[in-house]
Coordinates of C-alpha atoms and ligand atoms in Angstrom, one line a residue:
M16 CA 74.7 152.0 124.1
T17 CA 72.6 148.7 125.4
I18 CA 74.1 145.6 125.1
E19 CA 72.8 142.4 124.0
S20 CA 73.6 139.5 125.3
T21 CA 72.2 135.8 125.6
G22 CA 74.8 133.6 127.2
P23 CA 77.2 133.3 130.1
V24 CA 79.4 136.6 131.5
V25 CA 82.6 136.8 132.0
V26 CA 84.8 139.8 133.6
Q27 CA 88.4 139.6 133.7
I28 CA 90.3 142.3 136.0
G29 CA 93.7 143.6 134.1
R30 CA 94.6 143.3 131.0
G31 CA 99.0 143.1 131.6
P32 CA 100.2 140.5 129.6
T33 CA 98.9 137.7 132.2
G34 CA 95.5 139.2 130.8
T35 CA 95.6 139.2 127.5
A36 CA 96.8 136.0 127.4
L37 CA 94.3 134.6 129.8
A38 CA 91.5 136.6 127.4
R39 CA 93.5 135.5 124.0
H40 CA 93.3 131.8 125.1
L41 CA 89.4 132.1 126.9
L42 CA 87.2 134.4 124.9
P43 CA 87.7 131.6 121.3
A44 CA 86.2 129.1 123.6
L45 CA 82.7 131.2 124.3
P46 CA 79.6 130.6 122.7
P47 CA 78.5 133.7 120.6
G48 CA 76.2 135.9 123.3
A49 CA 78.2 135.1 125.2
R50 CA 79.8 138.4 126.9
Y51 CA 82.7 139.0 128.2
L52 CA 83.4 142.5 130.1
V53 CA 87.0 143.5 131.1
I54 CA 88.3 146.3 133.2
D55 CA 91.8 147.8 133.3
R56 CA 92.2 151.0 135.4
D57 CA 95.2 152.0 133.0
P58 CA 96.8 149.1 131.0
G59 CA 100.6 150.3 130.0
A60 CA 100.8 152.9 132.7
A61 CA 104.9 154.1 133.1
R62 CA 104.5 152.3 136.4
L63 CA 104.1 149.1 134.7
A64 CA 106.8 146.6 133.9
F65 CA 106.4 148.0 130.1
G66 CA 105.1 151.2 129.6
T67 CA 108.4 153.0 130.7
P68 CA 108.8 154.9 128.0
E69 CA 113.2 154.4 128.9
P70 CA 114.5 152.8 125.9
T71 CA 117.5 151.7 128.1
H72 CA 114.5 149.8 130.3
L73 CA 115.3 146.7 127.9
L74 CA 112.8 143.0 128.3
N75 CA 115.1 140.7 130.7
T76 CA 114.6 137.8 128.4
R77 CA 115.4 138.0 125.2
A78 CA 112.5 138.1 122.1
G79 CA 112.4 134.8 121.3
N80 CA 111.0 133.6 124.3
S81 CA 108.7 136.1 125.1
S82 CA 106.0 134.8 123.3
L83 CA 101.6 135.4 125.0
N84 CA 100.9 132.3 123.3
R85 CA 102.6 128.5 123.9
D86 CA 101.0 127.2 120.5
D87 CA 103.3 130.0 118.8
P88 CA 106.6 130.4 120.4
D89 CA 108.1 132.2 118.0
E90 CA 105.5 134.8 117.6
F91 CA 106.8 138.4 119.7
Q92 CA 110.5 137.9 117.7
R93 CA 107.3 138.0 114.4
W94 CA 105.9 140.7 115.8
L95 CA 109.7 142.4 116.4
T96 CA 110.8 141.8 113.3
T97 CA 108.3 143.4 111.4
R98 CA 108.3 146.6 113.5
A99 CA 112.0 146.8 115.1
E100 CA 114.2 150.0 113.5
S101 CA 117.1 147.6 113.2
D102 CA 118.2 144.5 111.5
P103 CA 118.6 142.2 112.6
A104 CA 115.7 143.0 115.8
P105 CA 117.5 143.1 118.9
E106 CA 117.5 140.2 121.4
F107 CA 116.3 141.6 124.1
P108 CA 114.3 145.2 122.7
P109 CA 113.4 148.0 125.0
R110 CA 110.1 147.0 127.0
A111 CA 108.2 149.8 125.7
L112 CA 107.9 147.4 122.5
Y113 CA 106.5 144.2 124.2
G114 CA 104.0 146.9 125.8
R115 CA 102.9 147.6 122.3
Y116 CA 103.0 144.1 121.1
V117 CA 100.7 143.3 124.7
R118 CA 98.5 145.3 123.8
D119 CA 98.1 144.5 119.7
V120 CA 97.7 140.1 120.4
F121 CA 95.1 142.2 123.6
D122 CA 92.5 144.3 120.4
H123 CA 93.2 141.0 117.9
A124 CA 91.9 138.5 120.5
V125 CA 89.2 140.7 120.9
R126 CA 88.8 141.9 117.4
E127 CA 88.7 138.0 116.7
A128 CA 86.0 137.3 119.9
R129 CA 83.2 140.4 117.6
A130 CA 83.4 138.7 114.4
A131 CA 82.1 135.4 116.2
G132 CA 79.6 136.7 118.0
V133 CA 80.8 137.2 121.8
V134 CA 79.9 140.9 123.5
V135 CA 83.4 142.8 124.1
E136 CA 82.8 145.4 127.0
L137 CA 86.0 147.2 127.6
V138 CA 86.1 148.9 131.0
S139 CA 88.3 152.4 131.7
D140 CA 87.8 151.7 135.7
S141 CA 89.3 150.5 139.2
A142 CA 87.9 147.3 140.3
V143 CA 86.9 148.2 143.9
R144 CA 85.1 145.0 145.5
I145 CA 83.7 141.6 144.3
G146 CA 80.0 141.0 146.0
R147 CA 78.2 138.1 145.9
D148 CA 74.6 137.1 145.6
G149 CA 74.1 133.4 145.3
A150 CA 75.6 132.4 142.0
R151 CA 75.6 135.8 141.0
T152 CA 78.3 137.3 141.5
Q153 CA 78.9 141.8 141.4
V154 CA 82.0 143.4 140.7
H155 CA 81.6 146.7 141.9
C156 CA 83.9 149.3 140.3
A157 CA 85.5 152.5 141.7
S158 CA 82.9 155.1 139.2
G159 CA 80.0 153.4 140.8
R160 CA 79.3 151.1 138.1
V161 CA 78.1 147.3 138.8
L162 CA 78.4 144.1 136.8
D163 CA 76.9 141.4 137.2
A164 CA 78.6 138.6 136.4
D165 CA 78.3 134.5 135.7
R166 CA 82.3 133.6 136.1
V167 CA 84.8 137.1 137.5
V168 CA 88.8 136.3 137.3
T169 CA 91.8 138.5 138.4
C170 CA 95.4 138.9 136.3
L171 CA 96.2 142.4 138.9
G172 CA 99.4 141.7 138.9
M173 CA 102.4 143.3 141.7
M174 CA 101.3 144.5 144.1
A175 CA 102.8 147.6 145.8
A176 CA 105.0 145.8 149.0
S177 CA 104.8 147.3 152.1
E178 CA 106.7 149.9 154.0
P179 CA 110.5 149.3 154.7
Y180 CA 111.2 152.6 155.6
P181 CA 108.1 154.3 157.2
E182 CA 110.4 156.6 159.3
L183 CA 111.4 158.5 155.4
V184 CA 107.9 158.8 154.9
G185 CA 107.2 162.4 153.7
H186 CA 110.6 163.7 153.7
P187 CA 110.8 165.2 150.1
S188 CA 113.4 163.2 149.1
Y189 CA 112.7 159.9 149.4
F190 CA 111.0 157.8 146.9
A191 CA 109.3 155.4 147.9
N192 CA 108.3 153.8 144.7
A193 CA 111.1 153.9 142.5
W194 CA 108.3 155.0 139.2
P195 CA 108.0 157.4 138.0
L196 CA 111.4 158.6 139.2
P197 CA 110.7 162.5 139.3
A198 CA 114.0 165.5 138.2
L199 CA 116.8 164.8 141.1
P200 CA 119.2 167.8 141.7
K201 CA 122.3 166.4 138.8
G202 CA 124.7 166.1 141.3
A203 CA 122.7 164.8 143.9
T204 CA 124.5 161.3 145.7
V205 CA 121.8 158.8 145.7
A206 CA 121.0 155.5 147.5
V207 CA 118.6 152.6 145.5
I208 CA 117.5 150.4 148.1
G209 CA 117.9 147.1 146.3
T210 CA 120.1 145.1 143.7
R211 CA 117.6 143.8 141.4
L212 CA 116.6 144.5 138.0
T213 CA 114.6 147.9 139.3
A214 CA 117.4 149.7 141.4
V215 CA 119.4 148.7 138.0
D216 CA 116.2 150.0 136.0
V217 CA 117.4 153.4 137.9
H218 CA 120.4 153.2 137.6
L219 CA 120.1 153.2 133.8
T220 CA 117.3 156.3 134.0
L221 CA 120.0 158.4 135.8
A222 CA 122.8 157.1 133.2
A223 CA 120.3 158.4 130.2
R224 CA 120.1 161.8 132.1
W225 CA 123.7 162.2 132.4
H226 CA 123.3 162.6 136.0
T227 CA 126.2 163.3 137.4
G228 CA 126.2 162.7 141.4
R229 CA 127.2 158.5 142.7
V230 CA 124.2 156.4 142.8
L231 CA 124.8 153.9 145.1
L232 CA 122.6 150.7 145.2
A233 CA 122.4 148.9 148.4
S234 CA 121.0 145.9 149.8
R235 CA 121.8 143.1 152.4
S236 CA 123.6 141.0 149.9
G237 CA 124.3 143.2 147.4
R238 CA 124.4 140.7 144.7
L239 CA 123.7 142.1 141.3
P240 CA 121.6 139.9 138.7
R241 CA 124.1 137.3 137.0
V242 CA 124.2 138.2 133.5
R243 CA 121.9 136.0 131.1
G244 CA 124.4 133.6 128.9
A245 CA 122.6 131.4 125.5
E246 CA 119.2 130.1 125.7
T247 CA 120.8 126.4 124.9
T248 CA 119.7 124.1 127.7
A249 CA 121.5 120.9 129.6
A250 CA 120.1 117.1 129.9
V251 CA 118.3 117.6 133.9
P252 CA 118.2 113.5 134.3
H253 CA 118.8 113.8 138.2
L254 CA 116.3 116.5 138.6
Q255 CA 113.5 114.4 136.2
R256 CA 113.9 111.3 138.2
C257 CA 114.1 113.5 141.3
V258 CA 110.6 114.4 140.3
Q259 CA 109.5 111.4 138.9
L260 CA 109.7 109.4 142.5
A261 CA 107.9 112.4 144.3
V262 CA 104.9 112.7 141.9
A263 CA 104.6 108.8 141.8
A264 CA 105.3 109.2 145.6
G265 CA 102.9 112.6 145.8
T266 CA 105.8 114.2 148.3
L267 CA 109.2 115.7 147.6
S268 CA 112.1 116.7 149.9
L269 CA 114.1 120.2 149.5
A270 CA 116.8 117.8 150.4
D271 CA 116.7 115.4 147.7
F272 CA 115.0 118.5 144.9
G273 CA 119.7 120.0 146.1
R274 CA 121.3 116.9 145.5
A275 CA 119.8 116.4 142.4
L276 CA 120.2 120.1 141.2
V277 CA 123.9 119.7 142.3
A278 CA 124.3 116.6 140.6
D279 CA 122.7 118.2 137.4
V280 CA 124.6 121.0 137.1
E281 CA 128.7 119.8 138.0
A282 CA 127.9 116.8 135.5
A283 CA 126.2 120.8 132.7
S284 CA 130.0 122.5 134.0
V285 CA 132.9 122.6 131.1
A286 CA 135.0 123.5 135.3
P287 CA 133.6 122.4 138.5
P288 CA 131.0 125.0 139.2
D289 CA 132.1 127.9 141.8
W290 CA 129.2 126.6 145.1
E291 CA 130.6 129.6 147.0
R292 CA 130.1 132.1 144.0
I293 CA 126.2 131.1 143.1
L294 CA 125.5 130.4 147.0
A295 CA 126.7 133.8 148.3
G296 CA 129.2 135.7 147.3
G297 CA 128.2 139.4 147.5
P298 CA 128.5 142.2 147.1
T299 CA 129.1 142.4 143.0
T300 CA 132.5 143.7 142.3
R301 CA 133.2 145.5 138.9
G302 CA 135.4 142.3 138.3
M303 CA 132.7 139.7 138.9
L304 CA 130.7 141.4 136.4
A305 CA 133.0 142.2 134.0
A306 CA 134.2 138.3 134.4
D307 CA 130.5 137.2 134.2
L308 CA 129.9 139.3 131.0
A309 CA 133.2 138.2 129.5
E310 CA 131.9 134.5 129.6
V311 CA 128.7 135.5 127.9
D312 CA 130.7 137.7 125.6
T313 CA 132.8 134.0 124.8
G314 CA 129.6 131.6 124.5
V315 CA 130.8 129.2 126.9
K316 CA 128.5 126.5 128.3
R317 CA 127.5 127.8 131.9
G318 CA 126.2 124.6 134.2
W319 CA 123.9 126.7 135.8
Q320 CA 122.1 128.3 133.6
Q321 CA 121.9 125.8 130.7
V322 CA 120.9 123.5 134.0
L323 CA 118.5 126.9 134.3
N324 CA 117.3 127.0 131.4
A325 CA 115.7 123.5 130.9
A326 CA 114.2 122.8 135.1
G327 CA 111.4 126.0 135.4
P328 CA 108.6 123.6 134.3
L329 CA 110.0 120.8 137.1
C330 CA 110.9 123.4 139.1
A331 CA 107.4 124.1 138.9
L332 CA 106.3 121.3 139.3
A333 CA 108.5 120.5 142.4
W334 CA 107.3 124.1 144.7
Q335 CA 103.6 121.4 144.1
L336 CA 105.0 118.8 146.1
L337 CA 107.4 120.1 148.5
G338 CA 106.6 120.2 151.7
D339 CA 106.2 123.8 154.1
R340 CA 109.2 123.5 156.0
D341 CA 110.8 122.8 152.9
R342 CA 109.2 125.8 150.8
D343 CA 109.2 127.5 153.9
E344 CA 113.3 127.7 153.5
V345 CA 113.7 128.4 149.9
L346 CA 111.6 131.4 150.3
T347 CA 113.5 132.9 153.4
R348 CA 117.2 131.8 152.5
W349 CA 117.3 131.2 149.5
M350 CA 115.5 133.6 147.0
T351 CA 118.9 135.3 146.6
P352 CA 120.4 132.8 144.7
I353 CA 117.4 131.5 142.8
L354 CA 116.2 135.5 141.9
V355 CA 120.3 136.0 141.4
H356 CA 120.4 133.9 138.5
G357 CA 116.7 132.6 137.4
A358 CA 115.5 137.0 136.9
P359 CA 119.4 137.2 135.0
M360 CA 120.2 140.5 133.0
P361 CA 120.3 141.2 129.7
P362 CA 123.7 141.5 128.2
P363 CA 123.5 144.7 127.1
T364 CA 122.8 146.2 130.0
A365 CA 125.0 144.8 132.7
R366 CA 128.0 146.4 129.7
R367 CA 125.7 150.0 131.2
V368 CA 125.9 149.1 134.1
L369 CA 130.2 148.2 134.2
A370 CA 130.5 151.6 132.1
G371 CA 129.0 153.3 135.8
M372 CA 130.8 151.7 138.0
D373 CA 134.0 151.8 135.6
S374 CA 133.2 156.0 135.4
G375 CA 132.9 155.8 139.5
R376 CA 129.3 157.1 139.5
L377 CA 128.1 154.2 140.3
G378 CA 128.4 151.7 143.5
V379 CA 127.1 148.6 144.3
L380 CA 127.4 147.7 148.7
A381 CA 126.3 145.1 150.8
G382 CA 125.7 144.3 154.5
L383 CA 122.7 147.1 154.5
R384 CA 121.9 147.8 157.8
S385 CA 120.2 150.9 158.2
V386 CA 118.5 154.4 156.3
R387 CA 118.0 157.4 158.7
P388 CA 117.1 160.7 158.1
L389 CA 119.8 163.6 159.0
G390 CA 117.8 166.7 158.4
R391 CA 117.9 167.1 154.4
R392 CA 120.0 164.5 153.7
F393 CA 120.2 160.5 154.8
E394 CA 122.6 158.1 157.0
L395 CA 122.4 155.5 155.1
V396 CA 124.6 152.2 157.5
T397 CA 126.1 149.5 155.1
G398 CA 128.6 146.9 155.3
H399 CA 131.1 149.3 153.9
G400 CA 130.3 151.7 156.9
R401 CA 128.5 154.9 157.1
Q402 CA 127.6 157.1 154.2
E403 CA 125.7 161.0 153.4
V404 CA 123.5 160.6 150.5
D405 CA 121.7 163.2 149.1
V406 CA 118.5 161.7 147.9
V407 CA 117.2 157.8 149.0
V408 CA 114.7 155.9 146.3
N409 CA 113.0 152.1 147.4
A410 CA 112.9 149.9 144.2
T411 CA 112.9 146.7 146.1
G412 CA 109.5 146.1 143.8
G413 CA 106.2 144.1 144.9
G414 CA 105.5 142.5 147.5
T415 CA 103.1 139.6 148.2
D416 CA 102.3 140.1 152.5
V417 CA 99.0 140.9 153.8
A418 CA 100.0 144.1 154.3
A419 CA 100.7 144.8 149.7
M420 CA 97.5 143.0 149.5
R421 CA 95.8 145.0 150.9
S422 CA 97.3 147.9 149.1
Q423 CA 94.8 146.8 146.5
P424 CA 91.7 147.9 147.7
L425 CA 90.4 145.2 146.2
V426 CA 92.4 143.0 147.0
A427 CA 91.9 145.1 150.6
A428 CA 87.6 143.8 150.6
M429 CA 88.4 140.6 149.5
L430 CA 90.3 139.7 152.6
D431 CA 87.7 141.2 153.9
D432 CA 85.2 139.8 152.5
G433 CA 85.7 136.3 153.1
L434 CA 86.5 135.5 149.8
L435 CA 90.4 135.5 150.3
T436 CA 92.9 133.8 152.8
A437 CA 96.3 134.9 153.0
H438 CA 98.2 131.8 151.5
P439 CA 101.6 132.1 154.2
L440 CA 104.1 132.0 151.6
G441 CA 102.7 134.9 150.1
G442 CA 99.8 135.9 148.3
A443 CA 96.6 134.5 148.5
R444 CA 95.9 130.5 148.8
I445 CA 93.8 128.8 145.8
D446 CA 93.3 125.7 144.1
V447 CA 96.4 125.3 141.6
G448 CA 93.8 123.2 139.6
T449 CA 91.5 125.7 138.4
F450 CA 93.3 128.5 140.4
E451 CA 90.0 130.1 142.7
P452 CA 90.8 131.4 145.9
L453 CA 90.8 129.4 149.3
D454 CA 88.5 130.7 152.0
A455 CA 88.6 130.2 155.8
S456 CA 87.1 126.3 155.1
G457 CA 89.7 125.8 152.4
A458 CA 87.0 125.4 150.3
P459 CA 86.7 126.4 146.7
V460 CA 85.6 129.9 146.2
R461 CA 83.9 128.9 142.8
G462 CA 83.2 131.3 140.1
I463 CA 86.5 133.0 141.2
H464 CA 89.9 132.8 139.7
L465 CA 92.8 134.6 140.8
V466 CA 96.1 134.3 138.3
G467 CA 99.2 136.5 138.0
D468 CA 101.8 137.8 141.3
L469 CA 98.2 137.4 144.3
A470 CA 99.3 133.6 143.2
R471 CA 102.9 134.0 144.2
G472 CA 102.9 131.2 147.5
A473 CA 101.3 128.5 145.9
M474 CA 102.6 128.7 142.5
L475 CA 106.4 130.8 143.7
I476 CA 106.9 132.0 139.8
T477 CA 104.9 134.8 138.8
N478 CA 107.0 137.0 138.1
D479 CA 107.7 136.1 134.5
V480 CA 106.0 136.5 131.3
G481 CA 106.7 132.5 130.3
A482 CA 105.9 131.1 133.4
L483 CA 102.8 133.9 133.8
V484 CA 101.4 133.2 130.7
A485 CA 101.2 128.8 131.5
Q486 CA 99.4 129.7 134.1
A487 CA 97.1 131.6 132.6
A488 CA 96.4 128.8 129.8
Q489 CA 96.3 126.1 132.2
A490 CA 93.9 129.4 134.4
A491 CA 91.8 129.6 130.9
G492 CA 91.5 125.6 130.5
A493 CA 90.3 125.8 134.0
I494 CA 87.4 128.5 133.6
R495 CA 86.6 126.8 130.3
A496 CA 85.6 123.3 132.0
G497 CA 84.2 124.9 134.9
M498 CA 81.7 126.9 132.7
A499 CA 80.7 123.5 130.2
A500 CA 80.1 121.9 133.3
T501 CA 77.5 124.3 134.5
V502 CA 75.9 124.8 131.0
L503 CA 75.5 120.9 131.7
S504 CA 74.3 120.8 135.1
R505 CA 71.9 123.5 133.9
T506 CA 70.5 122.4 130.8
G507 CA 71.8 118.5 130.5
R508 CA 73.7 119.1 127.5
P509 CA 77.3 119.6 127.5
Ligands
FAD23 C1 110.6 147.4 136.0 C2 110.1 146.0 136.1 C3 110.6 145.1 134.8 C4 110.0 144.2 134.2 N1 110.6 143.2 133.5 C5 110.4 142.1 133.6 C6 111.0 141.8 132.3 O1 111.6 142.0 131.5 N2 110.7 140.7 131.3 C7 109.4 139.7 133.0 O2 109.1 138.2 132.3 N3 108.2 140.2 133.4 C8 108.8 141.6 134.2 N4 109.0 142.2 134.9 C9 107.8 141.2 136.1 C10 106.8 141.7 135.2 O3 105.6 143.2 136.4 C11 105.4 140.7 135.0 O4 106.3 139.9 134.5 C12 104.3 141.4 133.9 O5 104.4 143.2 134.0 C13 103.1 140.7 134.9 O6 102.1 140.4 134.4 P1 100.6 141.1 134.4 O7 99.6 141.0 133.3 O8 100.6 139.5 135.2 O9 100.5 142.4 135.7 P2 101.0 144.3 134.9 O10 101.3 144.0 134.1 O11 100.9 144.3 135.7 O12 99.2 144.8 134.5 C14 98.2 144.2 136.0 C15 96.8 144.6 134.8 O13 96.5 145.1 135.7 C16 95.5 146.4 136.2 N5 94.7 146.2 137.7 C17 95.2 146.1 138.6 N6 95.0 146.3 139.6 C18 93.2 146.7 138.9 C19 91.8 146.9 139.1 N7 91.6 146.8 140.9 N8 90.9 147.6 139.2 C20 91.2 148.0 137.4 N9 92.5 147.1 137.2 C21 93.6 147.0 138.0 C22 97.0 147.1 136.2 O14 95.8 149.3 135.9 C23 97.9 146.3 135.4 O15 97.5 146.0 133.4 C24 109.2 142.8 135.3 C25 108.6 144.0 137.0 C26 109.0 145.2 137.0 C27 108.4 145.7 138.2

C-alpha cells in the first residue's frame, strides 16, 4: 500500500511508556500530510517492565502518580477505575494493567492524529542502524527495510547490563537475565544476585509458583528497597534556596546540596532521623522490614520520604548544575541509599517479602563476594559465609556503560558511526535542551533525539515513569521547535 504524505517525516523507535508519552505530545503538533512512523520490535513483551503476566508484580508508584499525561495527572487513575476488578481500584495495580493503559494511550493518540490528517505507520521491526546523507536520515531495520526521515527519535528503554559473571555463562542453572524465568525444580536453593526491585520480583514469581526451596537475595549492600509511604510532601526551603543560589551562580557543590537535604529532612522529621540506617545500614533484616511496614501502616510521616516526594524536580535541576567530580561521587558513593529510598516497594509487595522471611524460605545476604560454579551447583560467598546453591539468577537490572550500550545493535552502530559518544557517567552525551546526541567534537547531531535510559548520565533519573514522561514532554517541545525552525529556514514562513 502506498501512503501519500506531503509534510515532514518523523521516525520514532520504541513505543514503551517513554515513546507513548512522546508520541502523544508530538503527534498533535504535526501538520496534516506529515508522516509519523513508529518502529518497535515487540511492544509489551513479557521481558519488559509492564509486559509481566505475573499479577503480584505491582506498579511501584501509586496509580494516582503514574499518568502518562503531565497535564492530566489523574488520567491513569480514571482509566484504572473503569477497568479494575476491585472497587476501589488498587493503589498499586499489577504492572500488566499499566501496560494495557500505555497501549490504550498510544492507540488513542494514533487515532486522533490520523483523524487530523497525519499519516501514521506502525512498523514491527528492529531498528539496527541510523544512516546520514546530508540533512536526510535513514533508519535501517533488521528486515532490510530502510525508512527515510527528517527527524529520528529513539526511546529504547533499558539496555542489558554487561555480564557480571562471564565464567557462569553456559552453566545450565545460571540465568543471566531474570526474564522470562524458566521453570525451576521446586525444592532448588536459588541465589538471586541483587536486592532491588527486580530481585524482589524474582522472589514474588517463585512464591506464586509455590517454590519450596530457599531463595537468597544477595548483594554487596544487602539492602532491600524501603516501603513506600504516603505521597504527602514536606516543605523544602533549604533545598529551594540552595538550588536557587546555584542556578544564579551556574554551579552547585554536592556538599552544599547535601547540607540542604539534611536540614530539610531533619526539619520534616518528628524524631531525629536515623542517618546510620538511611546512609548505610544493611542488610535489611526481618525486624527492619516489619518496622518499616508498621510505620507506613500507621501513617507516621517520615521526613526522608516527604522530602523526597517534594524534591524530584529540584534534584533533576541540581544534577545539571553539579560538576563532574560531584556527579561521579553521587554515582559511586550515594547510589545505594538513593535507590533504596528513591525507588521504594509498595506495601503489598513488602508484606509478601515479610511473609517469605517469616516462612524461612527467603533470606537477604549482604557482602556478596563471589559466585563460582561447583560442578552442577554453585558456591556463593557473602559476608554471611560460604554456601552452596542449585540455581543462580542475575537480577541486577539494566546497564548504561559502553559494554551495555554495545549490547543493543542500533546503539553499537550509532557509536561506531560517530552519532553517539559515551557519557562518562553512563549512556550517551546529549544536549539537555534538545535531547540531541553530541558527537566527538561536542556538537549536537541535528535531527536525532534520544529520550530514556540512553540519556542516563545526562538526566540521572531515567527509570521512573514520572521522570520519563516529563523528559518526553520536554523532548517533544524541543522537536516541535526544531521542526518549526526548519520550516522557517526553508520557506521564510512560520
Ligand atoms: C522489572 C522492572 C520493573 C519496573 N517497574 C517500574 C514501575 O513500577 N514504575 C516505574 O515508573 N518504572 C518501573 N521500571 C522502570 C521501567 O523500565 C521504566 O519506567 C519504563 O519501562 C521505561 O519506559 P521506556 O519506554 O523508556 O522503555 P521500555 O518500556 O523498555 O520500552 C522500550 C521499547 O523500545 C523497543 N525497542 C528497543 N530497542 C529497539 C530497536 N532497536 N528497534 C525497535 N524497537 C526497539 C522495545 O521493544 C520497547 O517496546 C521497571 C523496570 C523493570 C526492569
